[in-house]
Coordinates of C-alpha atoms in Angstrom, one line a residue:
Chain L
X612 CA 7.2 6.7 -20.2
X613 CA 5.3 5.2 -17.4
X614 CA 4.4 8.2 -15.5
X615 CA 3.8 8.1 -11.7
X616 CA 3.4 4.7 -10.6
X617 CA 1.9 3.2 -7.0
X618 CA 2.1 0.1 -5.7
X619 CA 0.9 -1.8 -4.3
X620 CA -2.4 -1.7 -6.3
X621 CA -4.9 -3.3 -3.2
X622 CA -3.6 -4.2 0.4
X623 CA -5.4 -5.0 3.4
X624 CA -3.9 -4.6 7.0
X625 CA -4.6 -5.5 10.5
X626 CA -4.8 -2.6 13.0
X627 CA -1.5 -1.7 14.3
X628 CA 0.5 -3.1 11.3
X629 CA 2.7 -0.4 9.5
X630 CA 3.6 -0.5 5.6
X631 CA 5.3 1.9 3.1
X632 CA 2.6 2.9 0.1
X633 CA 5.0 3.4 -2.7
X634 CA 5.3 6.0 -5.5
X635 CA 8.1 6.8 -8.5
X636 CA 7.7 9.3 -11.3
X637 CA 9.8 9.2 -14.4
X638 CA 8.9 12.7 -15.5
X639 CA 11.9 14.6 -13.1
X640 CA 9.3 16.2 -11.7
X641 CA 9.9 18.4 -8.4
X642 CA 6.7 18.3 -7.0
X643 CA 5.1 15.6 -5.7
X644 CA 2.0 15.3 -3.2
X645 CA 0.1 12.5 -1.3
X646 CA -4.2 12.6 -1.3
X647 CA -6.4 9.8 0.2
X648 CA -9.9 9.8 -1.2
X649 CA -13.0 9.0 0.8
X650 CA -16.9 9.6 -0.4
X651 CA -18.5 12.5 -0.4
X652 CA -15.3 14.0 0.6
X653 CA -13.2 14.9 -2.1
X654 CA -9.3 14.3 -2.4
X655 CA -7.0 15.7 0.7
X656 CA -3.7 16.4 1.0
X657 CA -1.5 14.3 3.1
X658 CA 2.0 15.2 2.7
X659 CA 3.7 16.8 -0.2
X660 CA 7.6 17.6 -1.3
X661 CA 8.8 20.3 -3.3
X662 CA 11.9 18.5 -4.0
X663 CA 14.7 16.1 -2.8
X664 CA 15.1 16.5 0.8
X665 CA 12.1 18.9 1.5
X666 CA 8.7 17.8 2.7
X667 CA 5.9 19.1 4.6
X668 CA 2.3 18.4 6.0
X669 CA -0.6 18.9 4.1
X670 CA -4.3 18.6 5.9
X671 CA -4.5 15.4 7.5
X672 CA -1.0 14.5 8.2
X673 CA -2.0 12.5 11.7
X674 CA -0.5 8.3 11.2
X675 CA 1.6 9.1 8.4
X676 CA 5.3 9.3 7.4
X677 CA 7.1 11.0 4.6
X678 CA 10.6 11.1 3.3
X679 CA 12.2 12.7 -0.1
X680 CA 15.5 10.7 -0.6
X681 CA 15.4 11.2 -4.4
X682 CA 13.3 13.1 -7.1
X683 CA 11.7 9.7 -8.2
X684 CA 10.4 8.2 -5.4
X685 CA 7.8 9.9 -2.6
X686 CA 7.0 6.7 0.2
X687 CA 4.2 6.8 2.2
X688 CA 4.3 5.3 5.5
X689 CA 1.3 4.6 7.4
X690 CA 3.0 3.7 11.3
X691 CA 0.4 1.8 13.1
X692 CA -2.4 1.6 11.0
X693 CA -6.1 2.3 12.0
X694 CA -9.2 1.6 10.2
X695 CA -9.8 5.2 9.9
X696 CA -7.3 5.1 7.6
X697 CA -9.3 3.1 5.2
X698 CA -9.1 4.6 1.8
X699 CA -7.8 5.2 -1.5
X700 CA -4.3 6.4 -1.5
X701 CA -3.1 8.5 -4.9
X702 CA 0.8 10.0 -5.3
X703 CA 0.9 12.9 -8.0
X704 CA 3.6 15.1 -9.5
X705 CA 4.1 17.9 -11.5
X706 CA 6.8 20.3 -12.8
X707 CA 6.7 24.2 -11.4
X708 CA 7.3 24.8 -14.7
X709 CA 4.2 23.7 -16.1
X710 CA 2.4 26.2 -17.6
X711 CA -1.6 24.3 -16.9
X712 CA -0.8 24.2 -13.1
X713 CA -2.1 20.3 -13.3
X714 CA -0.7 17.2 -11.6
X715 CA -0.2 13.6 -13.1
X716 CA -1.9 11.3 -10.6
X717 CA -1.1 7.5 -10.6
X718 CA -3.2 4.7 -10.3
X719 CA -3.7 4.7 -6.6
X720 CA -3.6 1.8 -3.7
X721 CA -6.7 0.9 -2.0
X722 CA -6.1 0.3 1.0
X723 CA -8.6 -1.3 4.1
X724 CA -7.5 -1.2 7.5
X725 CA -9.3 -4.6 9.5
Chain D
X56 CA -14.3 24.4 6.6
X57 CA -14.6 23.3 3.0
X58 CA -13.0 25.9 0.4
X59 CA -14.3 24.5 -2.3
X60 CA -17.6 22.9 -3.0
X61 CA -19.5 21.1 -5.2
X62 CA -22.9 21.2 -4.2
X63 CA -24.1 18.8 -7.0
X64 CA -23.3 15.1 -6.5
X65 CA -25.0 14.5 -9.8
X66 CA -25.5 15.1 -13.3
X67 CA -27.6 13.6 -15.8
X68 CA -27.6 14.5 -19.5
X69 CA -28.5 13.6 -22.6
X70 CA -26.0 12.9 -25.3
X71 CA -25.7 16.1 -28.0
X72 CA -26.7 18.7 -25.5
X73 CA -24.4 20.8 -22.8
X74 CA -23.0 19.3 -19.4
X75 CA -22.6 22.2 -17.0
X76 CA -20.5 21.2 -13.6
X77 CA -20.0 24.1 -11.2
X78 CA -17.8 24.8 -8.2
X79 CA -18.0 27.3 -5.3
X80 CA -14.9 28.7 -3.3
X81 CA -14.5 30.7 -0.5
X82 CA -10.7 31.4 -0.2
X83 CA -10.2 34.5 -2.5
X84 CA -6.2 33.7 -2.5
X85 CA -6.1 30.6 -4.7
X86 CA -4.2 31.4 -8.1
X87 CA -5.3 28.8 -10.1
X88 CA -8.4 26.6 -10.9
X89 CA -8.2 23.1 -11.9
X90 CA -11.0 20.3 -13.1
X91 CA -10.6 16.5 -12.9
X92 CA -11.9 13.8 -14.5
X93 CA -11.9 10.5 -12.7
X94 CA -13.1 7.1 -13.9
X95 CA -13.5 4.2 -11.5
X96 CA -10.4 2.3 -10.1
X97 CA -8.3 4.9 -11.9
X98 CA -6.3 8.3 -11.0
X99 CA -7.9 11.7 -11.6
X100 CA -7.1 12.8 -14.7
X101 CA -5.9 16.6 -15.7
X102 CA -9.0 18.1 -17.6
X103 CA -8.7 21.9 -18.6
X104 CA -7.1 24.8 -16.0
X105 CA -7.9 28.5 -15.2
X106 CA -5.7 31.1 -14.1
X107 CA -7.3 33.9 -11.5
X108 CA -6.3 36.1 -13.6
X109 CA -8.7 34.9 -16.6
X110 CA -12.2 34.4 -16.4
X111 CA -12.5 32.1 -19.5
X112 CA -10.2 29.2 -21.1
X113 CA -11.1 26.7 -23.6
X114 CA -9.5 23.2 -25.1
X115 CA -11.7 21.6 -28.0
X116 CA -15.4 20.7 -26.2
X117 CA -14.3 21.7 -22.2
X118 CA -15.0 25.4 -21.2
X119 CA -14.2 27.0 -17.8
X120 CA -15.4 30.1 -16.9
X121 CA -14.2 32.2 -14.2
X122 CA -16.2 34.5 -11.8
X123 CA -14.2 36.1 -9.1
X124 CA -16.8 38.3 -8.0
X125 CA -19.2 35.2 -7.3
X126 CA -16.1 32.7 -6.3
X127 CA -17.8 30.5 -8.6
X128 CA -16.2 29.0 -11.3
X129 CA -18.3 26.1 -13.8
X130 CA -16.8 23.2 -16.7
X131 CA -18.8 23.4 -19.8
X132 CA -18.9 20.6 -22.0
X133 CA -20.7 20.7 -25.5
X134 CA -21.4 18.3 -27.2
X135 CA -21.6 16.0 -24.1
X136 CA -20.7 12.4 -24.8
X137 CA -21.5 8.9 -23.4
X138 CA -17.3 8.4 -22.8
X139 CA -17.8 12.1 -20.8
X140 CA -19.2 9.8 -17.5
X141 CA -17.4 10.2 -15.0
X142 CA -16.7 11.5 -11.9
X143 CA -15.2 15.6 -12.2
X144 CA -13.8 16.7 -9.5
X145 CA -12.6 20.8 -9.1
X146 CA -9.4 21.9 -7.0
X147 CA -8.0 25.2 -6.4
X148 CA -4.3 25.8 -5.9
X149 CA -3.0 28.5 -3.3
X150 CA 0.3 29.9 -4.8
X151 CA 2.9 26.9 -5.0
X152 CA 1.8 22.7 -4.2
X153 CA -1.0 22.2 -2.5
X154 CA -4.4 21.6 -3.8
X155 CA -8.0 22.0 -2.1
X156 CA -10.6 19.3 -3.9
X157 CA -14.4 19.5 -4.1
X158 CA -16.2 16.4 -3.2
X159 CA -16.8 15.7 -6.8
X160 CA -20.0 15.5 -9.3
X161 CA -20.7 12.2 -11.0
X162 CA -21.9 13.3 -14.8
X163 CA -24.0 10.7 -16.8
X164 CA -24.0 10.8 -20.2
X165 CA -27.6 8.8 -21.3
X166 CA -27.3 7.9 -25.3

């Protein structure tokens, strides 16, 4: 049982070029969510999905892409990248049906924008 | 506008004794109240939960307590221990997917 899995794991990236951050779960989760992490500023919210076919913006949804094709996979597409987008990238999932309310997180992609 | 805080970026204590991490909100519609616990070049990992409708809930050493009144809510850990260093982070969920995170608190455990 892997979990939630990200790759790539590192990836650096000239200004303007685009790339898809991946992101699969093997729990059948329906939820699933996209945070970048910066110091001093906590994890925010990206995109997220509810399920197949449903997503919608979270707080700083500016230069990035979602889609929800199947329950596994959540891509993260970054269009013409900037080096404000610098950061740590993590995908996480959970069930609606779990009781704690918490998220799996994976790994996560550091990525730096040159 | 930051809806939840973390006003401490650190946290230094000894090993034995009690590590108390607290968190602030100001959005009295979140439903639920999660912690975090993040070591470096990894995911955040699901500590202990709290429901709004509780104001305490415990798993083994990790305590959270609940003050509605306040919108304060703190992680309690006893006995601390040198593998507790990390980096905690708190989040509140608003009814359904999304969650707000604090900026973190890095806890040292000295031995």
């Amino acid at each position: 049982n892997a979990g939630v899995t990200q790759t790539p794991k590192f990836q650096v990236l000239k200004t303007g070029q685009s790339m898809t951050l991946q992101c699969a779960q093997d729990m059948n989760h329906e939820y699933m969510s996209w945070y970048r992490q910066d110091p001093g500023m906590g994890l925010r919210l990206i995109h997220y999905s509810v399920g197949a076919g449903i997503t919608d913006q979270g707080e700083v949804p500016n230069g990035y892409n979602v889609s929800r094709s199947t329950t596994e996979d959540f891509p993260l597409r970054l269009l013409s990248a900037a080096p404000s987008q610098t950061s740590v990238y993590f995908c996480a999932s959970r069930s609606p049906q779990g009781a704690d309310g918490g998220y799996t997180f994976g790994s996560g992609t550091r990525l730096t924008v040159v | 506008d930051q809806q939840v805080k973390q006003n401490s970026p650190s946290l230094s204590v000894q090993e034995g004794r009690i590590s108390i991490l607290n968190c602030d909100y100001t959005n009295s519609m979140f439903d639920y109240f999660l912690w975090y616990k993040k070591y470096p070049a990894e995911g955040p990992t699901f500590l202990i939960s709290i429901s709004s409708i509780k104001d305490k809930n415990e798993d083994g050493r990790f305590t959270v307590f609940l003050n509605k009144s306040a919108k304060h809510l703190s992680l309690h850990i006893v006995p601390s221990q040198p593998g507790d260093s990390a980096v905690y982070f708190c989040a509140a969920r608003r009814y359904g997917n999304k969650l707000v995170f604090g900026a973190g608190t890095i806890l040292r455990v000295k031995s």
